[in-house]
Amino acid sequence: MLFNSLHFLVFFPIIVGLYYGLPPRWRGPLLLLASYYFYMSWRAVYALLLLATTLLDYFSGYRMSLLPTRRARRPWLYLSLASNLGTLFVFKYFNFFRDGLGQLAEALHLPFAVGPTLGLLLPVGVSFYTFQSVGYIIDVYQGRLEAERNFGRFALFVAFFPQLVAGPIERGGHMLPQFRREHSFDYARIVSGLRLMAWGLFKKVVVADRLALLVNPVFNNPRQHPEGPLLVLATLAFTFQIYGDFSGYTDMARGAARVLGFDFNLNFRQPYQSASVPDFWRRWHISLSSWFRDYLYIPLGGSRVGQLRAYINLLIVFLVSGLWHGANWTFLVWGGLHGVYLVLSTLARSLRERLAQRTGLAAHPGLRRGLGVGITFGLVAYAWIFFRANTLGDALFISRHLFSGWGNLGGRGLATLLLDFSQHYRPELAVAALGVGLMLLVEYFGSRRSPQAWVAAQPFATRWVGYAGLVLLIFYLGVFNSTSFIYFQF
């Protein structure tokens, strides 16, 4: 069930009505049933996998809560990690590593049989709910969190439908207390949640899905469109498409949870206003980057070890982050690029300061920040090529041809080039540009506080005219073909 589908448009109001209409003791079971129904609408059999993860981690957490020391708890931690990460490996990475071993054996001329390919469909959201459950287990093991004794409440924490399939990845310490509280009907809160859902839907169907009409033909067949201007345009379009798609999902998830009385953590904070790559990762997919920081980077030693080891830790974290996104060399290169960006950013810190002093930029902080934002945006956009490309060969082809064909623009013109590409480019590009511009405008004015708070501070008439205009834009300019969210594949 997609947030941008008629199915969800019917499902969600029914659940909200029942939730506030039922006595408080029945609301938890209602949300748990609704969450499993939501998940089973994709492929019912994989709800058994979700249930198995829930049962094992509930029992592991409960058993650890009865043991006084980490040493005594360790077998239950290992059991949970082996089960969760083993499940991820089988469903998501087995074929990738099998093919890699086969290629290595062939290159080394070794008679090594790697076995058959597994024809398993990747369960939607498995990486998200697995990481959420693993985070809970580690917190219980380390004594940062009391194990949840109520099985239904823990099951709801793992399966809560607004963030089940694409996050944010929540922590037990943040969500479990909310499931224990009684939530009363709050008109202002519900309006705020619906407003956030509408804004997320706008970013998905008006911005992301319309940009996809330009992005997909180019990235799916890059050798048919080798002109540099078109490749650059498609890369920039994907840069905003993935942001509109993923942050749009997060807004809808946070909005749906808010309507029901729950608060999710912020997952995006104007990432394309970042003045450096480290700043970007403090703003982009915050729940995942903080998960890797707390459960991988710090246990590896973080920055407390020697400088070389700290750089290696960064590279490991971002390579694993790339692999988390998918079993493909393109994701590994994408993660590796960001790891290299971060290492180079750290190494060049003193050099940047010296250059700023010598060029006079230090006396113009606004100009210096603007330059940093531009460079960071370019680096991030380039890395997105590897994230979006279907194969590493396609990504390298696009990279090699980004600067080709620009000399022909004077005679041929970019407009003619685009008309050759698609006879529908004018309205699509115009609508997409309008959507991106509006999205960035709202975020710019809301950068000192959340865009939601900025909108709420406007006069009553202005707000409701804006709401009506947003709804009209969604219905008249949105692409409604039940296009899945990009991060559902992870």
Short mmCIF file of C-alpha atoms in Angstrom, two decimals:
data_model
loop_
_atom_site.label_atom_id
_atom_site.label_comp_id
_atom_site.label_asym_id
_atom_site.label_seq_id
_atom_site.Cartn_x
_atom_site.Cartn_y
_atom_site.Cartn_z
CA MET A 1 0.00 0.00 0.00
CA LEU A 2 1.50 3.30 -1.10
CA PHE A 3 0.90 6.63 0.60
CA ASN A 4 0.14 8.09 -2.84
CA SER A 5 -2.56 5.51 -3.64
CA LEU A 6 -6.35 5.39 -3.45
CA HIS A 7 -5.99 2.37 -1.16
CA PHE A 8 -4.24 4.47 1.48
CA LEU A 9 -6.67 7.36 0.96
CA VAL A 10 -9.44 5.00 2.11
CA PHE A 11 -7.40 3.09 4.69
CA PHE A 12 -6.01 5.99 6.69
CA PRO A 13 -9.24 7.90 7.53
CA ILE A 14 -10.87 4.63 8.63
CA ILE A 15 -7.99 3.86 10.98
CA VAL A 16 -7.98 7.42 12.37
CA GLY A 17 -11.75 7.31 12.97
CA LEU A 18 -11.55 3.94 14.70
CA TYR A 19 -8.49 4.97 16.69
CA TYR A 20 -10.14 7.98 18.31
CA GLY A 21 -13.52 6.26 18.54
CA LEU A 22 -12.32 3.20 20.45
CA PRO A 23 -11.51 3.05 24.18
CA PRO A 24 -7.76 3.64 24.80
CA ARG A 25 -7.07 -0.01 25.69
CA TRP A 26 -8.11 -1.12 22.18
CA ARG A 27 -6.08 1.46 20.27
CA GLY A 28 -2.78 -0.41 20.46
CA PRO A 29 -4.26 -3.66 19.09
CA LEU A 30 -6.01 -1.65 16.35
CA LEU A 31 -2.73 -0.02 15.25
CA LEU A 32 -0.94 -3.38 15.33
CA LEU A 33 -3.60 -5.03 13.16
CA ALA A 34 -3.63 -2.02 10.83
CA SER A 35 0.17 -2.15 10.55
CA TYR A 36 0.19 -5.83 9.59
CA TYR A 37 -2.63 -5.27 7.11
CA PHE A 38 -0.63 -2.36 5.65
CA TYR A 39 2.45 -4.57 5.28
CA MET A 40 0.57 -7.59 3.95
CA SER A 41 -0.93 -5.51 1.16
CA TRP A 42 2.41 -5.93 -0.67
CA ARG A 43 3.07 -9.62 -0.12
CA ALA A 44 1.26 -11.34 2.73
CA VAL A 45 3.79 -14.15 3.27
CA TYR A 46 6.54 -11.72 4.28
CA ALA A 47 4.51 -10.67 7.28
CA LEU A 48 5.72 -13.98 8.73
CA LEU A 49 9.30 -12.72 8.40
CA LEU A 50 8.35 -9.50 10.20
CA LEU A 51 6.64 -11.52 12.93
CA ALA A 52 9.65 -13.85 13.29
CA THR A 53 11.99 -10.86 13.72
CA THR A 54 9.63 -9.41 16.31
CA LEU A 55 9.32 -12.64 18.30
CA LEU A 56 13.05 -13.33 18.38
CA ASP A 57 14.04 -9.80 19.36
CA TYR A 58 11.30 -9.48 21.95
CA PHE A 59 12.42 -12.73 23.58
CA SER A 60 16.13 -11.81 23.30
CA GLY A 61 15.49 -8.43 24.89
CA TYR A 62 13.39 -9.96 27.64
CA ARG A 63 16.04 -12.56 28.45
CA MET A 64 18.78 -9.92 28.53
CA SER A 65 16.72 -7.86 30.97
CA LEU A 66 16.93 -10.76 33.45
CA LEU A 67 20.73 -10.93 33.31
CA PRO A 68 22.94 -8.58 35.35
CA THR A 69 26.05 -8.22 33.17
CA ARG A 70 26.91 -7.65 29.54
CA ARG A 71 28.91 -10.85 29.53
CA ALA A 72 25.84 -12.84 30.51
CA ARG A 73 23.68 -11.00 27.95
CA ARG A 74 26.12 -11.48 25.09
CA PRO A 75 24.78 -14.83 23.76
CA TRP A 76 21.32 -13.27 23.33
CA LEU A 77 22.84 -10.28 21.57
CA TYR A 78 24.73 -12.57 19.20
CA LEU A 79 21.61 -14.64 18.56
CA SER A 80 19.63 -11.53 17.62
CA LEU A 81 22.39 -10.06 15.44
CA ALA A 82 22.98 -13.37 13.67
CA SER A 83 19.28 -13.76 12.96
CA ASN A 84 18.65 -10.20 11.78
CA LEU A 85 21.80 -9.74 9.76
CA GLY A 86 21.56 -13.30 8.44
CA THR A 87 18.06 -12.59 7.17
CA LEU A 88 19.29 -9.44 5.45
CA PHE A 89 22.16 -11.38 3.89
CA VAL A 90 19.95 -14.16 2.52
CA PHE A 91 17.28 -11.90 1.04
CA LYS A 92 19.40 -8.96 -0.02
CA TYR A 93 23.06 -9.89 -0.45
CA PHE A 94 23.39 -13.63 -1.12
CA ASN A 95 23.23 -13.36 -4.90
CA PHE A 96 25.57 -10.33 -4.93
CA PHE A 97 28.29 -12.12 -2.96
CA ARG A 98 27.67 -15.36 -4.85
CA ASP A 99 28.26 -13.57 -8.18
CA GLY A 100 31.29 -11.76 -6.75
CA LEU A 101 32.87 -15.02 -5.60
CA GLY A 102 32.15 -16.57 -8.96
CA GLN A 103 33.82 -13.71 -10.82
CA LEU A 104 36.83 -13.84 -8.48
CA ALA A 105 37.17 -17.61 -8.91
CA GLU A 106 36.97 -17.23 -12.68
CA ALA A 107 39.60 -14.46 -12.70
CA LEU A 108 41.94 -16.60 -10.60
CA HIS A 109 41.14 -19.73 -12.64
CA LEU A 110 39.95 -21.57 -9.56
CA PRO A 111 37.54 -24.53 -9.83
CA PHE A 112 35.12 -23.07 -7.29
CA ALA A 113 31.38 -23.86 -7.47
CA VAL A 114 29.38 -21.01 -5.92
CA GLY A 115 25.96 -22.65 -6.04
CA PRO A 116 22.63 -21.57 -7.53
CA THR A 117 21.06 -18.12 -7.43
CA LEU A 118 18.29 -17.59 -4.89
CA GLY A 119 15.09 -16.38 -6.54
CA LEU A 120 13.78 -14.51 -3.51
CA LEU A 121 11.81 -11.29 -3.71
CA LEU A 122 13.25 -8.65 -1.39
CA PRO A 123 10.72 -7.97 1.39
CA VAL A 124 9.75 -4.30 1.33
CA GLY A 125 11.19 -2.31 4.21
CA VAL A 126 13.33 -5.17 5.54
CA SER A 127 16.43 -3.00 5.95
CA PHE A 128 14.50 -0.37 7.90
CA TYR A 129 12.66 -2.53 10.40
CA THR A 130 15.71 -4.78 10.84
CA PHE A 131 17.92 -1.83 11.78
CA GLN A 132 15.25 -0.46 14.08
CA SER A 133 14.97 -3.78 15.90
CA VAL A 134 18.75 -4.26 16.02
CA GLY A 135 19.14 -0.78 17.53
CA TYR A 136 16.67 -1.75 20.26
CA ILE A 137 18.55 -4.97 21.04
CA ILE A 138 21.91 -3.18 21.28
CA ASP A 139 20.42 -0.51 23.56
CA VAL A 140 19.02 -3.20 25.87
CA TYR A 141 22.33 -5.08 25.85
CA GLN A 142 24.27 -1.93 26.77
CA GLY A 143 21.81 -1.01 29.50
CA ARG A 144 20.66 2.22 27.84
CA LEU A 145 17.09 0.96 27.58
CA GLU A 146 14.81 -1.21 29.67
CA ALA A 147 13.46 -4.18 27.73
CA GLU A 148 9.80 -3.87 26.77
CA ARG A 149 7.78 -6.49 28.64
CA ASN A 150 4.53 -6.01 26.70
CA PHE A 151 4.79 -8.06 23.51
CA GLY A 152 2.03 -6.19 21.68
CA ARG A 153 3.71 -2.86 22.39
CA PHE A 154 7.07 -4.13 21.15
CA ALA A 155 5.43 -5.62 18.04
CA LEU A 156 3.88 -2.22 17.32
CA PHE A 157 7.27 -0.54 17.75
CA VAL A 158 8.75 -2.80 15.04
CA ALA A 159 5.76 -2.70 12.68
CA PHE A 160 4.11 0.75 13.14
CA PHE A 161 2.78 1.37 9.64
CA PRO A 162 3.68 5.07 9.02
CA GLN A 163 7.42 4.33 9.17
CA LEU A 164 7.53 0.57 8.67
CA VAL A 165 8.80 0.42 5.10
CA ALA A 166 11.03 3.50 4.69
CA GLY A 167 11.68 5.02 8.10
CA PRO A 168 12.59 7.17 9.85
CA ILE A 169 14.52 4.51 11.78
CA GLU A 170 13.29 5.19 15.30
CA ARG A 171 14.89 4.32 18.62
CA GLY A 172 13.15 2.33 21.34
CA GLY A 173 13.83 5.04 23.89
CA HIS A 174 11.91 7.54 21.78
CA MET A 175 8.95 5.48 20.55
CA LEU A 176 8.14 2.91 23.26
CA PRO A 177 7.15 5.55 25.87
CA GLN A 178 4.81 7.08 23.28
CA PHE A 179 3.04 3.74 22.83
CA ARG A 180 2.39 3.66 26.56
CA ARG A 181 0.68 7.06 26.61
CA GLU A 182 -2.98 7.76 25.92
CA HIS A 183 -3.50 10.14 23.01
CA SER A 184 -6.60 12.31 22.98
CA PHE A 185 -8.16 13.98 19.95
CA ASP A 186 -6.32 17.26 19.30
CA TYR A 187 -7.65 19.37 16.42
CA ALA A 188 -4.53 21.53 16.07
CA ARG A 189 -2.27 18.48 16.07
CA ILE A 190 -4.38 16.69 13.47
CA VAL A 191 -4.42 19.75 11.18
CA SER A 192 -0.64 19.99 11.56
CA GLY A 193 -0.26 16.32 10.65
CA LEU A 194 -2.54 16.58 7.63
CA ARG A 195 -0.66 19.67 6.47
CA LEU A 196 2.62 17.76 6.68
CA MET A 197 1.11 14.83 4.78
CA ALA A 198 -0.13 17.16 2.02
CA TRP A 199 3.28 18.77 1.74
CA GLY A 200 4.94 15.37 1.48
CA LEU A 201 2.44 14.27 -1.17
CA PHE A 202 3.21 17.44 -3.16
CA LYS A 203 6.93 16.68 -3.06
CA LYS A 204 6.29 13.11 -4.20
CA VAL A 205 3.72 13.45 -7.01
CA VAL A 206 4.40 16.98 -8.30
CA VAL A 207 8.18 17.21 -7.86
CA ALA A 208 9.69 13.70 -7.70
CA ASP A 209 7.39 11.74 -10.00
CA ARG A 210 7.36 14.46 -12.65
CA LEU A 211 11.14 14.78 -12.56
CA ALA A 212 11.23 10.99 -13.03
CA LEU A 213 9.70 11.49 -16.49
CA LEU A 214 12.95 13.15 -17.50
CA VAL A 215 15.35 11.15 -15.32
CA ASN A 216 14.25 7.59 -16.15
CA PRO A 217 14.66 7.66 -19.96
CA VAL A 218 18.18 9.08 -19.65
CA PHE A 219 19.48 6.87 -16.84
CA ASN A 220 17.81 3.72 -18.16
CA ASN A 221 19.36 4.23 -21.64
CA PRO A 222 22.35 6.55 -21.20
CA ARG A 223 24.06 5.45 -24.40
CA GLN A 224 21.09 6.70 -26.40
CA HIS A 225 21.52 10.17 -24.84
CA PRO A 226 25.27 10.84 -24.75
CA GLU A 227 24.98 14.63 -24.91
CA GLY A 228 26.56 16.32 -21.90
CA PRO A 229 23.86 18.99 -21.37
CA LEU A 230 21.14 16.34 -21.22
CA LEU A 231 23.15 14.14 -18.86
CA VAL A 232 23.83 17.10 -16.55
CA LEU A 233 20.16 18.07 -16.64
CA ALA A 234 19.10 14.49 -15.81
CA THR A 235 21.63 14.34 -12.97
CA LEU A 236 20.36 17.60 -11.49
CA ALA A 237 16.79 16.37 -11.96
CA PHE A 238 17.55 13.17 -10.05
CA THR A 239 19.26 15.18 -7.30
CA PHE A 240 15.92 16.89 -6.63
CA GLN A 241 13.85 13.82 -7.48
CA ILE A 242 15.38 11.66 -4.77
CA TYR A 243 15.07 14.44 -2.24
CA GLY A 244 11.43 15.10 -3.14
CA ASP A 245 10.69 11.38 -3.13
CA PHE A 246 12.37 10.39 0.13
CA SER A 247 11.73 13.54 2.16
CA GLY A 248 8.18 13.49 0.79
CA TYR A 249 7.71 9.98 2.15
CA THR A 250 9.19 11.05 5.49
CA ASP A 251 6.86 14.05 5.68
CA MET A 252 3.86 11.83 5.01
CA ALA A 253 5.06 9.30 7.59
CA ARG A 254 5.63 11.98 10.22
CA GLY A 255 2.31 13.60 9.36
CA ALA A 256 0.36 10.33 9.61
CA ALA A 257 2.01 9.57 12.96
CA ARG A 258 1.23 13.09 14.19
CA VAL A 259 -2.46 12.69 13.31
CA LEU A 260 -2.48 9.59 15.51
CA GLY A 261 -0.68 11.40 18.35
CA PHE A 262 2.92 10.24 17.80
CA ASP A 263 6.12 12.14 17.05
CA PHE A 264 8.85 10.86 14.75
CA ASN A 265 12.33 12.32 14.70
CA LEU A 266 13.26 14.75 11.95
CA ASN A 267 14.92 12.91 9.06
CA PHE A 268 15.82 15.81 6.74
CA ARG A 269 16.91 19.36 7.51
CA GLN A 270 17.38 21.32 4.27
CA PRO A 271 20.28 19.08 3.11
CA TYR A 272 20.97 21.03 -0.08
CA GLN A 273 21.76 24.08 2.01
CA SER A 274 24.78 22.24 3.44
CA ALA A 275 28.09 24.09 3.22
CA SER A 276 30.20 20.90 3.44
CA VAL A 277 29.80 17.16 2.99
CA PRO A 278 29.95 16.49 6.77
CA ASP A 279 27.20 19.10 7.14
CA PHE A 280 25.22 17.29 4.43
CA TRP A 281 25.29 14.07 6.44
CA ARG A 282 24.04 15.92 9.49
CA ARG A 283 21.01 16.92 7.42
CA TRP A 284 20.31 13.98 5.06
CA HIS A 285 18.60 10.76 6.24
CA ILE A 286 19.45 11.73 9.79
CA SER A 287 17.99 8.60 11.35
CA LEU A 288 20.25 6.31 9.29
CA SER A 289 23.42 8.41 9.58
CA SER A 290 22.96 8.67 13.36
CA TRP A 291 22.31 4.89 13.50
CA PHE A 292 25.61 4.19 11.77
CA ARG A 293 27.36 6.71 14.02
CA ASP A 294 26.06 5.15 17.24
CA TYR A 295 26.10 1.46 16.34
CA LEU A 296 29.05 1.16 13.94
CA TYR A 297 31.35 4.21 13.85
CA ILE A 298 31.66 4.68 17.62
CA PRO A 299 32.10 0.93 18.36
CA LEU A 300 34.88 0.88 15.74
CA GLY A 301 36.62 3.57 17.77
CA GLY A 302 35.21 6.64 16.04
CA SER A 303 37.64 9.55 16.10
CA ARG A 304 39.10 8.55 19.48
CA VAL A 305 41.69 6.34 17.80
CA GLY A 306 44.64 7.46 15.68
CA GLN A 307 44.03 9.71 12.68
CA LEU A 308 44.62 6.99 10.08
CA ARG A 309 42.34 4.56 11.92
CA ALA A 310 39.65 7.26 12.18
CA TYR A 311 39.76 7.74 8.40
CA ILE A 312 39.52 3.99 7.87
CA ASN A 313 36.51 3.91 10.21
CA LEU A 314 34.82 6.60 8.13
CA LEU A 315 35.43 4.68 4.92
CA ILE A 316 34.11 1.45 6.48
CA VAL A 317 30.95 3.19 7.67
CA PHE A 318 30.18 4.70 4.28
CA LEU A 319 30.97 1.53 2.36
CA VAL A 320 28.58 -0.33 4.66
CA SER A 321 26.05 2.48 4.20
CA GLY A 322 26.33 2.05 0.44
CA LEU A 323 25.86 -1.70 0.78
CA TRP A 324 22.85 -1.10 3.06
CA HIS A 325 21.18 0.71 0.18
CA GLY A 326 21.51 -2.21 -2.19
CA ALA A 327 23.52 -5.19 -3.38
CA ASN A 328 25.10 -3.44 -6.33
CA TRP A 329 28.56 -2.05 -7.08
CA THR A 330 26.95 1.31 -7.85
CA PHE A 331 25.88 1.72 -4.23
CA LEU A 332 29.30 0.70 -2.95
CA VAL A 333 30.93 3.33 -5.16
CA TRP A 334 28.38 5.92 -4.02
CA GLY A 335 29.12 5.15 -0.38
CA GLY A 336 32.85 5.07 -1.03
CA LEU A 337 32.70 8.47 -2.73
CA HIS A 338 31.06 10.01 0.29
CA GLY A 339 33.61 8.35 2.56
CA VAL A 340 36.42 9.85 0.47
CA TYR A 341 34.67 13.24 0.49
CA LEU A 342 34.57 13.19 4.29
CA VAL A 343 38.20 12.13 4.66
CA LEU A 344 39.36 14.82 2.22
CA SER A 345 37.17 17.40 3.94
CA THR A 346 38.90 16.64 7.24
CA LEU A 347 42.38 16.64 5.70
CA ALA A 348 41.77 19.94 3.88
CA ARG A 349 40.35 21.82 6.87
CA SER A 350 43.50 23.85 7.57
CA LEU A 351 44.09 24.40 3.83
CA ARG A 352 40.59 25.83 3.46
CA GLU A 353 41.21 28.24 6.32
CA ARG A 354 44.47 29.45 4.78
CA LEU A 355 42.85 29.93 1.39
CA ALA A 356 39.97 31.82 2.96
CA GLN A 357 42.44 34.17 4.65
CA ARG A 358 44.56 34.72 1.54
CA THR A 359 41.64 35.28 -0.83
CA GLY A 360 39.68 37.50 1.55
CA LEU A 361 36.76 35.08 1.83
CA ALA A 362 37.21 35.00 5.60
CA ALA A 363 35.94 38.58 5.70
CA HIS A 364 32.81 37.65 3.71
CA PRO A 365 31.16 34.73 5.56
CA GLY A 366 28.02 34.86 3.42
CA LEU A 367 30.00 34.55 0.19
CA ARG A 368 32.18 31.84 1.71
CA ARG A 369 29.14 29.85 2.79
CA GLY A 370 27.52 30.27 -0.63
CA LEU A 371 30.65 28.93 -2.29
CA GLY A 372 30.67 25.99 0.13
CA VAL A 373 27.01 25.24 -0.61
CA GLY A 374 27.70 25.28 -4.36
CA ILE A 375 30.72 22.96 -4.14
CA THR A 376 28.93 20.58 -1.76
CA PHE A 377 25.88 20.45 -4.01
CA GLY A 378 28.08 19.61 -7.01
CA LEU A 379 29.89 16.82 -5.16
CA VAL A 380 26.63 15.33 -3.85
CA ALA A 381 24.96 15.57 -7.28
CA TYR A 382 27.90 13.80 -8.94
CA ALA A 383 27.73 10.96 -6.41
CA TRP A 384 24.00 10.55 -7.13
CA ILE A 385 24.95 9.38 -10.64
CA PHE A 386 26.30 6.15 -9.16
CA PHE A 387 23.31 5.83 -6.84
CA ARG A 388 20.79 6.09 -9.72
CA ALA A 389 22.61 4.28 -12.53
CA ASN A 390 21.49 0.71 -13.17
CA THR A 391 25.04 -0.58 -13.58
CA LEU A 392 28.53 0.62 -12.83
CA GLY A 393 29.18 0.72 -16.58
CA ASP A 394 26.26 3.12 -17.08
CA ALA A 395 27.49 5.35 -14.26
CA LEU A 396 31.00 5.51 -15.71
CA PHE A 397 29.60 6.23 -19.19
CA ILE A 398 27.56 9.15 -17.82
CA SER A 399 30.58 10.45 -15.88
CA ARG A 400 32.76 10.40 -19.00
CA HIS A 401 30.20 12.23 -21.13
CA LEU A 402 29.08 14.95 -18.70
CA PHE A 403 31.29 17.52 -20.42
CA SER A 404 30.76 16.41 -24.03
CA GLY A 405 28.61 18.27 -26.52
CA TRP A 406 28.61 21.64 -24.77
CA GLY A 407 30.32 23.28 -27.74
CA ASN A 408 27.28 22.52 -29.92
CA LEU A 409 24.89 24.51 -27.77
CA GLY A 410 25.52 27.75 -29.68
CA GLY A 411 24.33 26.35 -32.98
CA ARG A 412 21.87 23.72 -31.93
CA GLY A 413 20.56 25.05 -28.67
CA LEU A 414 19.63 23.24 -25.49
CA ALA A 415 15.92 23.61 -26.28
CA THR A 416 16.32 21.81 -29.61
CA LEU A 417 18.31 19.07 -27.91
CA LEU A 418 15.57 18.56 -25.37
CA LEU A 419 12.83 18.65 -28.01
CA ASP A 420 14.62 15.86 -29.83
CA PHE A 421 14.67 13.94 -26.57
CA SER A 422 10.99 14.33 -25.77
CA GLN A 423 8.17 16.20 -27.41
CA HIS A 424 6.60 16.65 -23.97
CA TYR A 425 9.64 18.23 -22.36
CA ARG A 426 8.23 21.77 -22.17
CA PRO A 427 5.28 21.18 -19.79
CA GLU A 428 7.10 18.51 -17.82
CA LEU A 429 10.16 20.65 -17.27
CA ALA A 430 8.10 23.74 -16.50
CA VAL A 431 5.96 21.95 -13.90
CA ALA A 432 9.00 20.27 -12.35
CA ALA A 433 10.83 23.61 -12.15
CA LEU A 434 7.77 25.18 -10.52
CA GLY A 435 7.59 22.36 -7.98
CA VAL A 436 11.30 22.44 -7.17
CA GLY A 437 11.21 26.22 -6.86
CA LEU A 438 8.26 26.15 -4.48
CA MET A 439 9.83 23.36 -2.42
CA LEU A 440 13.11 25.25 -2.05
CA LEU A 441 11.32 28.54 -1.34
CA VAL A 442 9.33 27.06 1.54
CA GLU A 443 12.45 25.41 2.93
CA TYR A 444 14.47 28.62 2.61
CA PHE A 445 11.96 30.67 4.59
CA GLY A 446 11.56 27.83 7.04
CA SER A 447 15.29 27.27 7.51
CA ARG A 448 15.48 29.24 10.79
CA ARG A 449 12.66 27.08 12.11
CA SER A 450 10.78 24.16 10.55
CA PRO A 451 8.77 24.85 7.38
CA GLN A 452 5.73 23.64 9.34
CA ALA A 453 6.28 26.30 12.01
CA TRP A 454 6.83 28.95 9.34
CA VAL A 455 3.54 28.06 7.64
CA ALA A 456 1.69 27.93 10.95
CA ALA A 457 2.90 31.45 11.76
CA GLN A 458 1.17 32.93 8.69
CA PRO A 459 -2.23 34.68 8.99
CA PHE A 460 -5.29 32.42 8.96
CA ALA A 461 -6.50 33.52 5.51
CA THR A 462 -3.01 33.18 3.99
CA ARG A 463 -2.64 29.67 5.39
CA TRP A 464 -5.94 28.39 4.05
CA VAL A 465 -5.46 29.96 0.65
CA GLY A 466 -2.09 28.22 0.62
CA TYR A 467 -3.67 24.90 1.64
CA ALA A 468 -6.25 25.17 -1.14
CA GLY A 469 -3.58 26.08 -3.67
CA LEU A 470 -1.43 23.14 -2.56
CA VAL A 471 -4.32 20.71 -2.97
CA LEU A 472 -5.09 22.08 -6.43
CA LEU A 473 -1.44 21.75 -7.45
CA ILE A 474 -1.41 18.14 -6.24
CA PHE A 475 -4.56 17.14 -8.12
CA TYR A 476 -3.89 19.06 -11.32
CA LEU A 477 -0.12 18.67 -11.64
CA GLY A 478 0.59 15.48 -9.73
CA VAL A 479 1.57 12.24 -11.44
CA PHE A 480 -0.85 9.63 -10.09
CA ASN A 481 0.20 6.24 -11.35
CA SER A 482 0.96 4.61 -7.98
CA THR A 483 4.70 5.07 -8.50
CA SER A 484 6.55 3.43 -5.63
CA PHE A 485 8.94 5.40 -3.46
CA ILE A 486 12.62 5.04 -4.33
CA TYR A 487 13.62 3.90 -0.83
CA PHE A 488 11.06 1.08 -0.82
CA GLN A 489 13.62 -1.01 -2.71
CA PHE A 490 15.98 -0.86 0.28
#
